[in-house]
Amino acid sequence: MNWGILLTTAKPDHQTEREVLKATVEYAQVAERLGYSSGWVLEHHFTRYGICPDTIALAGYLLGQTETLNIGTAVTIAPLMHPIRLAESTALLDQLSDGRFHLGLGRGSFPADFEVFKVDPTRTQDSMRQGVDLMMKAWTEERVGAEGEEYSFAPVPVYPKPHTRPHPPVYVAGESPSTVEWAAQNGFPLLLQLGQQDEETRSRVELYNQYAELAGRDPDAVEHVLVCVGHVGATREEAKKEIFGLVKWWGEEGQRDGFGIEDLRQLPNYRYHLRRIEQAALEGRDDAESWISDWLDNNPVGTAEQCAERLNEIIEASGAKHVVLAMEGSGDVEVTKKNMERFATEVFPLVKA
Amino acid sequence: MNWGILLTTAKPDHQTEREVLKATVEYAQVAERLGYSSGWVLEHHFTRYGICPDTIALAGYLLGQTETLNIGTAVTIAPLMHPIRLAESTALLDQLSDGRFHLGLGRGSFPADFEVFKVDPTRTQDSMRQGVDLMMKAWTEERVGAEGEEYSFAPVPVYPKPHTRPHPPVYVAGESPSTVEWAAQNGFPLLLQLGQQDEETRSRVELYNQYAELAGRDPDAVEHVLVCVGHVGATREEAKKEIFGLVKWWGEEGQRDGFGIEDLRQLPNYRYHLRRIEQAALEGRDDAESWISDWLDNNPVGTAEQCAERLNEIIEASGAKHVVLAMEGSGDVEVTKKNMERFATEVFPLVKA
């Protein structure tokens, strides 16, 4: 079983940007000492939901500060960067870190990103898929050119080639069935976010497995990454209470700065996400406070034993072999480090997988 | 006096990409131990002239691997990246490294970059100047928006803000008089490349100083960076012979993959560079072999005493307070490290500045 930590770089009012970034470096170092196998950084722009705007830069620094910890991105927003640039930067970090850089891709879900960087949000699916094809060619072929709708240029040799052959690990944040299908067909493991119910995760992985088999791929060879919240406390109630305020703030920040219903209605390529929001409203699940309360109940939050029990269930449902925990919910650097330690010493030994 | 090393990441036939990149990291660590104050990384694409395609990623890793060494870029190709992204990434590295990241900007001079990344090479001057204005606003103002010809978007808050106030150090590679003028007016120090004659450097700095004074700035407060080749050997002839082959190869590689006369004729914004090439041809200085031979004679290449003597002259002519040496000319990792050591222990103590 691989354990990772999510380095959110969320910036609440009571912390400065500097404190958030310095704590992020410290968490990665502590995680390495405690035997975690990975740390994952996020890309966001123009929002305190996350103040890391460049996953490559932060990953580069963290790889330089660590020796064995893998640094992944969850996610790098693929449509915002030219795929050849992303292929180049990934290969560079892969070489420098001896393969410790793992690239997680997503399509983006914050409107200001597309507005500022002049990227068409209706084209994210095509640009990510055509982009990944180009990245694969850049990593494995001597020269790469393009004559596609999204990208076109005469063949060029791309330097450097990656150290990891045939290519560095690529993950895909897949929620919608069409992205799950595409990831499965191409053999990219998913970055899964734990939802309100394990059944949702189970169905998504089953769908992935079906598409993988149809494409002649072995689903058991794929190691998905499952992201959830983790917090150990004296009791379930106390643990939940310690992080509730910040998790709620984080959710609201994301809701305010991310695509809203009005945006999604204009984007046929985000139809699945619109339908989910509508469905939640129809079922009366659109109240932030109760949604977060229910969601936290489904995460490993509670005593060490309760956390281990939930992790066992989550792992059973998802088949995940790599669980990444968001552990900063207390909003306190020392409590977060203690939380990481308690998971490593008290919770993980109780997990069966 | 500040001393730096140029980390070219040039990839000749006898070294693998991996060897080049691993050696680059080692050079930075050795430089730090020897008391150099800076290492400078270069951005190139699709050419073995330099296999670092992402100065931010490489700088991030090197900053993570060092404790006191400043890492600069010489240069980051400004028109290839959205200025808000560059402002974000710079501020992030500035925060993580406590101000050890120095951003050097250039306009680009390799045609494939513009072709692949779909950037208009005729607009590089405007895009760099408007871009730098936006970067300054992103670093110092709460929100930044744009309504310019090159960039336009509604105001957004850019995170993170830099640690270094008012902003991280910005350098400009300035050869043409118009770029020198712009840099002087805005107070950006120049990244100067030593030419065939010290008089050229002297004139460029004098021009800078005149424009700085016209803009009400104190030229003496500006610390230009001067880049030259440095190699210590038993005699001047031997030192020159040891690096001649690789320096010649490097020049040819840059000439083959960079803008040629045909390209420059289409680009009014590179008129100065075209004129220089034409002038060299008129004066019979366009033979690579003899050009490089003459140029090396103007660089600190020779015995320790000869190198120190040349450095004293170069520093006198340019007024530079920061000299960055390209020291990899031997093409051998151990010889390069020894060369760095000899400059630190034998040459620098003889330099008067």
XYZ file of C-alpha atoms in Angstrom:
706
model
C 0.000 0.000 0.000
C 1.274 3.455 -0.924
C 0.406 6.445 1.226
C 0.587 10.038 0.128
C -0.265 13.504 1.358
C -2.139 16.207 -0.502
C -0.335 19.545 -0.370
C -3.294 21.847 -0.947
C -1.593 25.241 -0.432
C -5.035 26.528 0.560
C -4.680 29.961 2.167
C -7.163 30.725 4.920
C -7.287 34.151 6.595
C -5.220 33.180 9.617
C -2.148 32.120 7.603
C 0.085 34.238 5.379
C 1.047 33.076 1.883
C 4.558 32.595 3.173
C 3.434 30.432 6.078
C 1.365 28.275 3.724
C 4.248 27.735 1.295
C 6.874 27.146 3.977
C 4.553 24.667 5.725
C 4.072 22.873 2.406
C 7.818 22.254 2.129
C 7.927 21.096 5.747
C 5.029 18.668 5.212
C 6.860 17.073 2.287
C 9.998 16.624 4.379
C 8.052 15.213 7.332
C 6.145 12.867 5.014
C 9.409 11.525 3.626
C 10.781 10.883 7.125
C 7.573 9.131 8.164
C 7.668 6.745 5.203
C 4.928 8.215 3.027
C 5.667 7.489 -0.601
C 4.235 10.608 -2.226
C 3.250 14.257 -1.930
C 0.821 15.843 -4.402
C 0.667 19.493 -5.397
C -2.276 21.352 -6.938
C -2.507 24.067 -9.606
C -4.823 26.997 -9.050
C -4.833 30.601 -10.161
C -6.358 33.740 -8.688
C -7.923 31.963 -5.717
C -7.009 31.279 -2.118
C -8.473 27.824 -2.667
C -4.838 27.048 -3.538
C -1.943 29.482 -3.996
C 0.312 27.217 -6.056
C -0.059 28.468 -9.640
C 2.753 26.315 -11.039
C 2.874 22.619 -10.137
C 6.096 22.146 -12.102
C 7.938 24.858 -10.162
C 6.715 23.657 -6.772
C 7.372 20.019 -7.654
C 10.857 20.979 -8.845
C 11.662 22.656 -5.548
C 10.180 19.820 -3.466
C 12.049 17.182 -5.483
C 15.205 19.144 -4.783
C 14.390 19.174 -1.070
C 13.688 15.439 -0.799
C 15.469 12.210 -1.652
C 12.919 9.432 -1.934
C 9.474 11.046 -1.875
C 7.598 11.011 -5.163
C 6.015 14.342 -6.039
C 2.853 14.190 -8.084
C 0.496 16.818 -9.415
C -3.197 16.588 -8.627
C -3.650 18.216 -10.931
C -1.749 20.128 -13.534
C -4.355 21.895 -15.678
C -3.523 20.470 -19.090
C -5.364 22.909 -21.386
C -3.527 25.900 -19.902
C -0.131 24.770 -21.122
C 1.152 23.767 -24.534
C 1.571 19.971 -24.449
C 5.099 20.158 -25.819
C 6.077 22.485 -22.972
C 4.455 20.130 -20.487
C 6.259 17.158 -22.051
C 9.570 19.031 -21.877
C 9.137 20.125 -18.259
C 7.969 16.675 -17.165
C 10.923 14.964 -18.822
C 13.287 17.491 -17.227
C 11.948 16.855 -13.707
C 11.875 13.119 -14.390
C 15.573 13.224 -15.301
C 16.602 15.437 -12.383
C 14.696 13.389 -9.794
C 15.377 9.898 -11.158
C 11.708 9.308 -11.928
C 10.161 10.759 -8.786
C 7.894 13.180 -10.670
C 4.354 11.970 -11.420
C 2.137 14.022 -13.692
C -1.581 14.183 -12.900
C -3.729 15.925 -15.494
C -7.077 17.631 -15.296
C -9.133 19.838 -17.601
C -9.607 22.796 -15.272
C -12.734 24.061 -13.561
C -12.059 27.695 -12.667
C -13.378 30.281 -15.156
C -10.750 32.976 -14.517
C -7.972 30.648 -15.733
C -9.526 30.420 -19.174
C -10.339 34.129 -19.287
C -6.854 35.360 -18.344
C -4.811 32.846 -20.323
C -7.140 33.071 -23.341
C -7.879 29.362 -23.489
C -11.216 28.242 -24.903
C -13.040 26.348 -22.115
C -15.273 24.573 -24.626
C -12.232 22.798 -26.108
C -10.689 21.320 -22.964
C -11.524 17.719 -23.787
C -10.024 17.859 -27.271
C -7.007 19.848 -26.223
C -6.189 17.487 -23.341
C -6.590 14.357 -25.435
C -4.679 15.646 -28.437
C -2.157 17.140 -26.022
C -1.498 13.847 -24.254
C -0.987 12.127 -27.620
C 1.629 14.726 -28.476
C 3.302 14.388 -25.101
C 3.631 10.640 -25.585
C 5.255 11.232 -28.974
C 7.557 13.882 -27.523
C 8.708 11.397 -24.884
C 9.136 8.361 -27.087
C 9.831 9.466 -30.662
C 12.840 11.199 -32.084
C 10.839 14.003 -33.640
C 7.266 15.125 -33.134
C 5.019 17.219 -35.325
C 1.286 17.898 -35.349
C -1.420 18.528 -37.880
C -4.394 18.483 -35.538
C -7.230 20.861 -34.851
C -5.716 21.998 -31.558
C -2.016 21.939 -32.393
C -0.054 22.093 -35.611
C 3.661 22.443 -36.274
C 6.413 20.864 -38.349
C 8.366 18.018 -36.697
C 10.963 19.004 -34.096
C 13.259 16.991 -31.798
C 12.137 17.465 -28.197
C 14.810 17.612 -25.464
C 15.348 16.194 -22.960
C 13.888 12.733 -23.315
C 12.633 11.310 -19.994
C 14.709 9.029 -17.777
C 11.676 6.804 -17.096
C 10.931 4.596 -20.119
C 8.710 4.543 -22.013
C 7.463 7.655 -20.198
C 6.933 9.210 -16.747
C 3.753 8.183 -14.873
C 0.639 10.005 -16.086
C -2.581 10.112 -14.050
C -5.927 11.554 -15.066
C -8.514 13.195 -12.828
C -11.532 11.380 -14.213
C -15.041 12.050 -12.987
C -17.174 12.016 -16.104
C -17.814 8.673 -17.827
C -16.221 9.923 -21.036
C -12.966 10.832 -19.290
C -13.002 7.517 -17.406
C -13.441 5.760 -20.760
C -10.581 7.664 -22.377
C -8.236 7.076 -19.419
C -9.053 3.354 -19.385
C -8.492 2.966 -23.112
C -5.103 4.636 -22.800
C -4.019 2.902 -19.600
C -3.782 6.028 -17.443
C -4.656 5.407 -13.785
C -7.285 7.683 -12.287
C -6.917 10.307 -9.606
C -10.130 9.566 -7.714
C -11.719 11.888 -5.198
C -13.660 10.158 -2.451
C -17.304 11.169 -2.704
C -20.181 11.070 -0.281
C -20.652 7.350 -0.807
C -18.225 4.550 -1.529
C -20.624 3.217 -4.143
C -19.801 6.123 -6.424
C -16.090 5.307 -6.311
C -16.812 1.620 -6.812
C -18.959 2.287 -9.896
C -16.373 4.590 -11.408
C -13.628 1.997 -11.049
C -15.907 -0.730 -12.410
C -16.639 1.435 -15.436
C -12.906 1.991 -15.866
C -12.252 -1.731 -15.644
C -14.859 -2.526 -18.284
C -13.365 -0.027 -20.718
C -9.841 -1.232 -19.948
C -10.825 -4.815 -20.752
C -12.572 -3.738 -23.950
C -9.297 -2.104 -24.948
C -7.404 -5.295 -24.160
C -5.763 -3.914 -21.043
C -5.422 -5.618 -17.663
C -7.324 -3.490 -15.103
C -5.490 -5.120 -12.187
C -2.194 -3.727 -13.437
C -3.474 -0.171 -12.975
C -2.781 1.613 -9.683
C -5.392 4.303 -9.169
C -4.800 7.049 -6.633
C -7.624 7.813 -4.227
C -7.693 11.214 -2.535
C -9.587 11.723 0.718
C -9.478 13.755 3.925
C -7.698 12.233 6.932
C -7.805 13.433 10.519
C -7.209 11.576 13.760
C -8.807 12.867 16.951
C -9.879 11.749 20.413
C -13.356 10.839 19.143
C -15.074 10.973 15.761
C -17.030 14.037 16.834
C -13.968 15.877 18.055
C -11.915 14.999 14.981
C -14.718 16.185 12.730
C -15.176 19.361 14.726
C -11.468 20.194 14.534
C -11.496 20.345 10.752
C -15.103 21.201 9.905
C -14.665 24.968 9.750
C -11.693 24.935 7.412
C -13.064 22.189 5.157
C -16.289 24.175 4.846
C -14.356 27.358 4.046
C -12.360 25.450 1.449
C -15.495 24.082 -0.191
C -17.071 27.523 -0.305
C -13.927 29.078 -1.741
C -13.882 26.475 -4.497
C -17.579 26.927 -5.164
C -17.248 30.707 -5.382
C -14.193 30.762 -7.671
C -14.868 27.591 -9.713
C -17.329 27.109 -12.579
C -20.883 27.871 -11.439
C -24.130 26.591 -12.934
C -24.242 29.560 -15.321
C -20.746 28.756 -16.616
C -21.426 25.046 -16.927
C -24.602 25.673 -18.952
C -22.398 27.242 -21.637
C -19.990 24.306 -21.693
C -21.267 21.129 -23.343
C -17.955 19.472 -22.434
C -18.785 19.845 -18.721
C -22.341 18.495 -19.028
C -21.672 15.687 -16.547
C -20.604 18.214 -13.882
C -23.696 20.338 -14.489
C -25.935 17.278 -14.148
C -24.329 16.383 -10.827
C -24.970 19.822 -9.407
C -28.562 19.754 -10.656
C -29.073 16.279 -9.210
C -27.744 17.414 -5.829
C -30.196 20.316 -5.861
C -33.097 17.998 -6.812
C -32.245 15.688 -3.935
C -31.837 18.572 -1.498
C -28.120 17.898 -1.117
C -27.020 21.392 -2.142
C -26.720 22.827 1.337
C -22.962 23.268 1.896
C -23.051 22.678 5.633
C -24.910 19.375 5.537
C -23.128 18.236 2.371
C -19.745 18.661 4.025
C -20.931 17.023 7.218
C -22.130 13.956 5.294
C -18.992 13.903 3.171
C -16.655 14.074 6.165
C -18.542 11.144 7.706
C -17.447 9.125 4.693
C -13.760 10.029 5.126
C -11.193 8.571 7.528
C -11.888 11.068 10.316
C -12.086 9.889 13.925
C -10.038 7.747 16.295
C -7.118 5.814 14.836
C -9.222 2.663 14.818
C -12.140 4.395 13.112
C -9.825 5.905 10.484
C -8.308 2.494 9.772
C -11.747 0.929 9.503
C -12.900 3.567 7.010
C -9.699 3.210 5.023
C -10.208 -0.543 4.808
C -13.723 0.003 3.442
C -12.644 2.717 1.013
C -9.789 0.609 -0.280
C -12.063 -2.385 -0.681
C -14.592 -0.323 -2.646
C -12.086 1.394 -4.916
C -9.390 -1.217 -5.226
C -6.956 1.682 -4.790
C -3.365 0.780 -4.013
C -2.370 4.369 -3.351
C -4.289 6.580 -0.933
C -3.510 10.277 -0.678
C -4.701 12.085 2.426
C -5.560 15.756 2.784
C -4.349 16.286 6.334
C -4.219 20.056 6.743
C -7.841 20.446 7.867
C -6.978 21.747 11.319
C -5.350 24.842 9.811
C -2.470 24.450 12.266
C 0.991 23.415 11.108
C 1.934 21.530 14.277
C -1.403 19.716 14.455
C -1.049 18.754 10.780
C 2.413 17.290 11.373
C 1.144 15.400 14.430
C -1.784 14.169 12.308
C 0.629 12.880 9.661
C 2.596 11.101 12.371
C -0.459 9.512 13.962
C -1.650 8.180 10.616
C 1.810 6.736 9.932
C 2.267 5.141 13.349
C -1.281 4.343 14.529
C -3.564 4.108 11.495
C -1.599 2.603 8.604
C -0.480 -0.463 10.624
C -4.176 -1.300 11.124
C -4.995 -1.160 7.411
C -5.167 -4.641 5.921
C -4.305 -4.032 2.286
C 32.421 41.339 -6.613
C 29.879 38.610 -7.327
C 30.903 35.540 -9.273
C 28.536 33.197 -11.030
C 28.583 30.189 -13.333
C 26.621 29.705 -16.518
C 24.841 26.337 -16.595
C 24.504 25.940 -20.347
C 23.084 22.381 -20.500
C 24.635 22.187 -23.982
C 24.602 18.578 -25.151
C 27.527 17.546 -27.320
C 27.711 14.076 -28.879
C 29.965 12.563 -26.246
C 27.586 13.227 -23.349
C 24.097 11.830 -22.768
C 21.210 14.111 -21.824
C 21.266 12.526 -18.396
C 24.979 13.206 -17.912
C 24.492 16.835 -18.926
C 21.614 17.374 -16.499
C 23.241 15.523 -13.601
C 26.468 17.463 -14.148
C 24.472 20.705 -14.100
C 23.173 19.908 -10.621
C 26.663 18.989 -9.480
C 28.145 22.241 -10.839
C 25.588 24.245 -8.857
C 26.473 22.379 -5.664
C 30.206 22.755 -6.264
C 29.761 26.462 -7.025
C 27.951 26.963 -3.741
C 30.719 25.216 -1.809
C 33.382 27.297 -3.566
C 31.694 30.576 -2.663
C 30.225 31.548 -6.034
C 27.122 33.636 -5.490
C 25.054 32.544 -8.476
C 24.254 29.897 -11.081
C 22.384 30.805 -14.271
C 20.207 28.490 -16.349
C 19.200 28.918 -20.010
C 15.970 28.205 -21.872
C 16.135 26.495 -25.241
C 13.820 24.230 -27.195
C 14.431 21.624 -29.856
C 18.189 22.122 -29.939
C 21.217 20.552 -28.354
C 22.558 24.088 -27.971
C 20.852 23.723 -24.584
C 18.538 20.979 -23.355
C 16.856 22.905 -20.556
C 13.437 23.842 -21.960
C 12.077 25.155 -18.646
C 14.199 27.550 -16.609
C 11.573 27.694 -13.870
C 11.589 23.917 -13.370
C 15.375 23.641 -13.388
C 15.759 26.677 -11.129
C 13.171 25.188 -8.766
C 15.101 21.943 -8.490
C 18.474 23.691 -8.084
C 17.088 26.054 -5.440
C 15.848 22.967 -3.606
C 19.314 21.425 -3.839
C 21.193 24.468 -2.573
C 21.065 26.749 0.448
C 22.756 30.018 -0.386
C 23.382 30.037 -4.150
C 21.209 32.414 -6.164
C 19.751 30.830 -9.285
C 19.142 33.147 -12.193
C 17.827 32.642 -15.700
C 19.874 33.819 -18.659
C 17.435 33.854 -20.152
C 13.807 32.926 -19.784
C 12.193 33.592 -23.171
C 9.517 36.078 -22.171
C 7.264 36.014 -25.268
C 6.772 32.240 -24.977
C 4.977 32.441 -21.653
C 1.989 34.438 -20.501
C 3.350 37.208 -18.240
C 0.876 36.408 -15.488
C 2.111 32.813 -15.429
C 5.694 34.034 -15.336
C 4.855 36.445 -12.519
C 3.154 33.651 -10.575
C 6.005 31.173 -11.028
C 8.646 33.758 -10.178
C 6.837 34.813 -7.004
C 6.443 31.155 -6.022
C 10.175 30.419 -6.412
C 11.028 33.709 -4.716
C 8.926 32.678 -1.697
C 10.230 29.120 -1.546
C 13.889 30.159 -1.842
C 13.806 33.321 0.305
C 14.628 35.533 -2.653
C 17.324 33.434 -4.303
C 15.567 33.314 -7.696
C 16.599 35.962 -10.227
C 14.638 36.332 -13.447
C 16.530 37.194 -16.618
C 14.388 37.928 -19.656
C 15.070 37.741 -23.359
C 12.962 37.948 -26.502
C 13.990 34.674 -28.078
C 16.082 34.020 -31.152
C 15.244 30.474 -32.278
C 12.588 30.171 -35.005
C 11.209 26.753 -33.990
C 10.095 28.128 -30.608
C 7.773 30.595 -32.287
C 6.549 28.055 -34.822
C 5.689 25.311 -32.315
C 4.237 27.496 -29.570
C 2.373 29.681 -32.064
C 3.876 32.939 -30.892
C 4.232 35.780 -33.395
C 7.972 36.565 -33.680
C 7.257 40.048 -35.025
C 5.596 41.023 -31.727
C 8.319 40.036 -29.263
C 9.254 43.570 -28.303
C 5.701 44.621 -27.524
C 4.811 41.401 -25.787
C 7.905 41.526 -23.552
C 7.420 45.160 -22.605
C 3.683 44.911 -21.989
C 4.323 41.600 -20.252
C 6.862 43.057 -17.832
C 4.453 45.871 -16.968
C 1.826 43.272 -16.111
C 4.284 41.240 -14.080
C 5.163 44.291 -11.995
C 1.482 44.901 -11.330
C 0.920 41.239 -10.475
C 3.735 41.446 -7.914
C 2.846 44.758 -6.328
C -0.878 45.391 -6.739
C -3.808 43.596 -5.187
C -5.500 42.917 -8.497
C -4.251 43.125 -12.059
C -6.161 43.415 -15.300
C -5.147 44.305 -18.840
C -6.651 46.106 -21.795
C -3.599 46.101 -24.044
C -2.893 44.965 -27.560
C -1.020 41.868 -26.415
C -2.990 40.920 -23.299
C -6.506 41.676 -22.111
C -8.473 40.325 -19.168
C -10.615 41.554 -16.291
C -8.791 42.222 -12.990
C -7.818 39.176 -10.920
C -5.882 38.746 -7.666
C -2.572 37.022 -8.403
C -1.186 34.560 -5.825
C 1.298 34.223 -4.342
C 2.800 37.656 -3.917
C 6.630 37.608 -3.873
C 8.667 37.526 -0.673
C 11.137 40.074 -2.109
C 9.644 43.570 -2.053
C 8.807 45.382 -4.167
C 9.612 42.528 -6.547
C 12.178 39.805 -7.320
C 15.262 40.876 -9.317
C 14.598 41.215 -13.052
C 17.415 41.337 -15.620
C 17.149 41.964 -19.332
C 19.341 40.555 -22.079
C 19.891 43.784 -23.951
C 21.898 44.006 -27.144
C 19.960 46.362 -29.361
C 19.950 50.065 -28.458
C 16.172 50.071 -28.136
C 16.220 47.276 -25.556
C 19.088 48.941 -23.703
C 17.030 52.147 -23.644
C 13.938 50.381 -22.339
C 15.885 48.497 -19.646
C 17.603 51.702 -18.503
C 14.346 53.629 -18.295
C 12.820 50.894 -16.185
C 15.846 50.255 -13.995
C 16.454 46.662 -15.059
C 20.130 45.662 -15.034
C 21.472 44.139 -18.234
C 22.654 40.630 -18.876
C 25.669 41.486 -21.028
C 27.513 39.020 -23.220
C 31.174 39.742 -23.681
C 31.843 40.456 -27.341
C 34.956 40.427 -29.447
C 36.038 43.776 -28.083
C 35.643 45.413 -24.696
C 34.734 48.665 -26.446
C 31.399 47.194 -27.445
C 30.525 46.386 -23.841
C 31.729 49.793 -22.722
C 29.561 51.589 -25.292
C 26.506 49.577 -24.389
C 26.844 50.387 -20.702
C 27.495 54.050 -21.493
C 24.330 54.116 -23.582
C 22.474 52.488 -20.690
C 23.821 55.045 -18.257
C 22.763 57.948 -20.446
C 19.213 56.645 -20.711
C 19.110 55.888 -16.980
C 20.101 59.442 -16.157
C 17.561 60.853 -18.607
C 14.960 58.826 -16.723
C 16.188 60.223 -13.416
C 17.780 56.968 -12.287
C 21.209 56.512 -10.737
C 23.265 54.300 -13.094
C 25.741 53.442 -10.333
C 23.033 51.716 -8.352
C 22.519 49.193 -11.146
C 24.417 45.889 -11.008
C 24.771 44.541 -14.527
C 25.700 40.911 -15.064
C 28.457 40.181 -17.555
C 28.653 36.717 -19.093
C 31.920 35.423 -20.544
C 33.864 32.200 -21.036
C 36.394 31.236 -18.379
C 39.063 28.562 -18.597
C 42.342 28.186 -16.745
C 45.151 26.195 -18.345
C 48.909 25.773 -18.253
C 49.364 28.418 -20.957
C 47.009 30.646 -22.936
C 47.440 28.441 -25.995
C 46.742 25.247 -24.111
C 43.740 26.692 -22.314
C 42.315 27.912 -25.606
C 42.984 24.599 -27.315
C 41.223 22.662 -24.561
C 37.930 24.426 -25.146
C 38.126 25.530 -28.778
C 36.420 22.489 -30.276
C 33.403 22.546 -28.015
C 32.976 26.325 -28.125
C 33.072 26.139 -31.923
C 30.527 23.318 -31.940
C 28.326 25.347 -29.602
C 28.507 28.397 -31.827
C 27.658 26.376 -34.915
C 24.747 24.686 -33.162
C 23.329 28.059 -32.174
C 23.879 29.424 -35.668
C 22.139 26.448 -37.289
C 19.093 26.406 -34.981
C 18.785 30.136 -34.259
C 17.379 32.871 -36.493
C 19.272 33.059 -39.779
C 19.572 36.011 -42.125
C 16.452 34.906 -43.989
C 14.436 34.870 -40.767
C 15.800 38.185 -39.564
C 14.934 39.879 -42.866
C 11.262 39.152 -42.079
C 11.485 40.559 -38.567
C 11.696 44.359 -38.284
C 11.960 43.959 -34.520
C 15.300 42.153 -34.941
C 16.781 44.705 -37.355
C 19.745 45.401 -35.074
C 20.706 41.718 -35.079
C 20.457 41.518 -38.858
C 22.666 44.585 -39.206
C 25.305 43.043 -36.959
C 25.455 39.884 -39.033
C 25.655 41.912 -42.242
C 28.372 44.107 -40.754
C 30.391 41.052 -39.739
C 30.115 39.739 -43.293
C 31.177 43.112 -44.744
C 34.220 43.165 -42.498
C 35.069 39.545 -43.286
C 34.371 38.476 -39.697
C 31.781 35.851 -40.611
C 34.124 32.879 -40.636
C 33.162 30.835 -37.573
C 36.630 29.499 -36.887
C 38.426 32.817 -36.857
C 35.528 34.618 -35.178
C 35.633 32.176 -32.268
C 39.393 32.320 -32.073
C 39.317 36.124 -31.826
C 36.437 36.046 -29.382
C 38.140 33.557 -27.075
C 41.210 35.794 -27.040
C 39.013 38.467 -25.493
C 37.763 36.140 -22.725
C 39.506 35.127 -19.496
C 41.181 32.056 -20.970
C 44.802 31.276 -20.083
C 46.925 31.000 -16.958
C 45.403 32.127 -13.667
C 47.321 35.409 -13.936
C 46.200 35.998 -17.529
C 42.580 35.248 -16.619
C 42.742 37.696 -13.714
C 44.287 40.349 -15.937
C 41.557 39.966 -18.550
C 38.861 40.016 -15.873
C 40.272 43.261 -14.483
C 40.106 44.821 -17.941
C 36.627 43.505 -18.666
C 35.321 44.721 -15.326
C 36.880 48.114 -15.874
C 35.288 48.423 -19.315
C 31.819 47.259 -18.308
C 31.599 48.428 -14.732
C 30.035 45.027 -14.017
C 29.802 44.002 -10.378
C 28.703 40.487 -11.216
C 30.604 38.270 -13.663
C 29.157 34.952 -14.787
C 31.561 32.451 -16.305
C 30.788 29.716 -18.821
C 33.222 27.088 -17.580
C 32.101 23.884 -19.272
C 34.149 24.386 -22.437
C 36.340 21.327 -21.883
C 33.321 19.039 -22.219
C 34.578 17.047 -19.244
C 32.780 17.114 -15.898
C 35.888 16.679 -13.749
C 37.878 19.270 -15.694
C 34.970 21.710 -15.392
C 34.818 21.250 -11.616
C 38.586 21.709 -11.379
C 38.262 24.831 -13.547
C 35.640 26.230 -11.180
C 37.938 25.536 -8.275
C 40.966 27.143 -9.894
C 39.011 30.319 -10.701
C 37.779 30.463 -7.097
C 41.152 29.858 -5.489
C 43.693 31.229 -7.993
C 41.978 33.790 -10.220
C 39.373 35.639 -8.150
C 41.870 36.631 -5.417
C 43.893 38.426 -8.129
C 40.944 40.475 -9.364
C 41.069 43.987 -7.985
C 37.427 45.015 -8.015
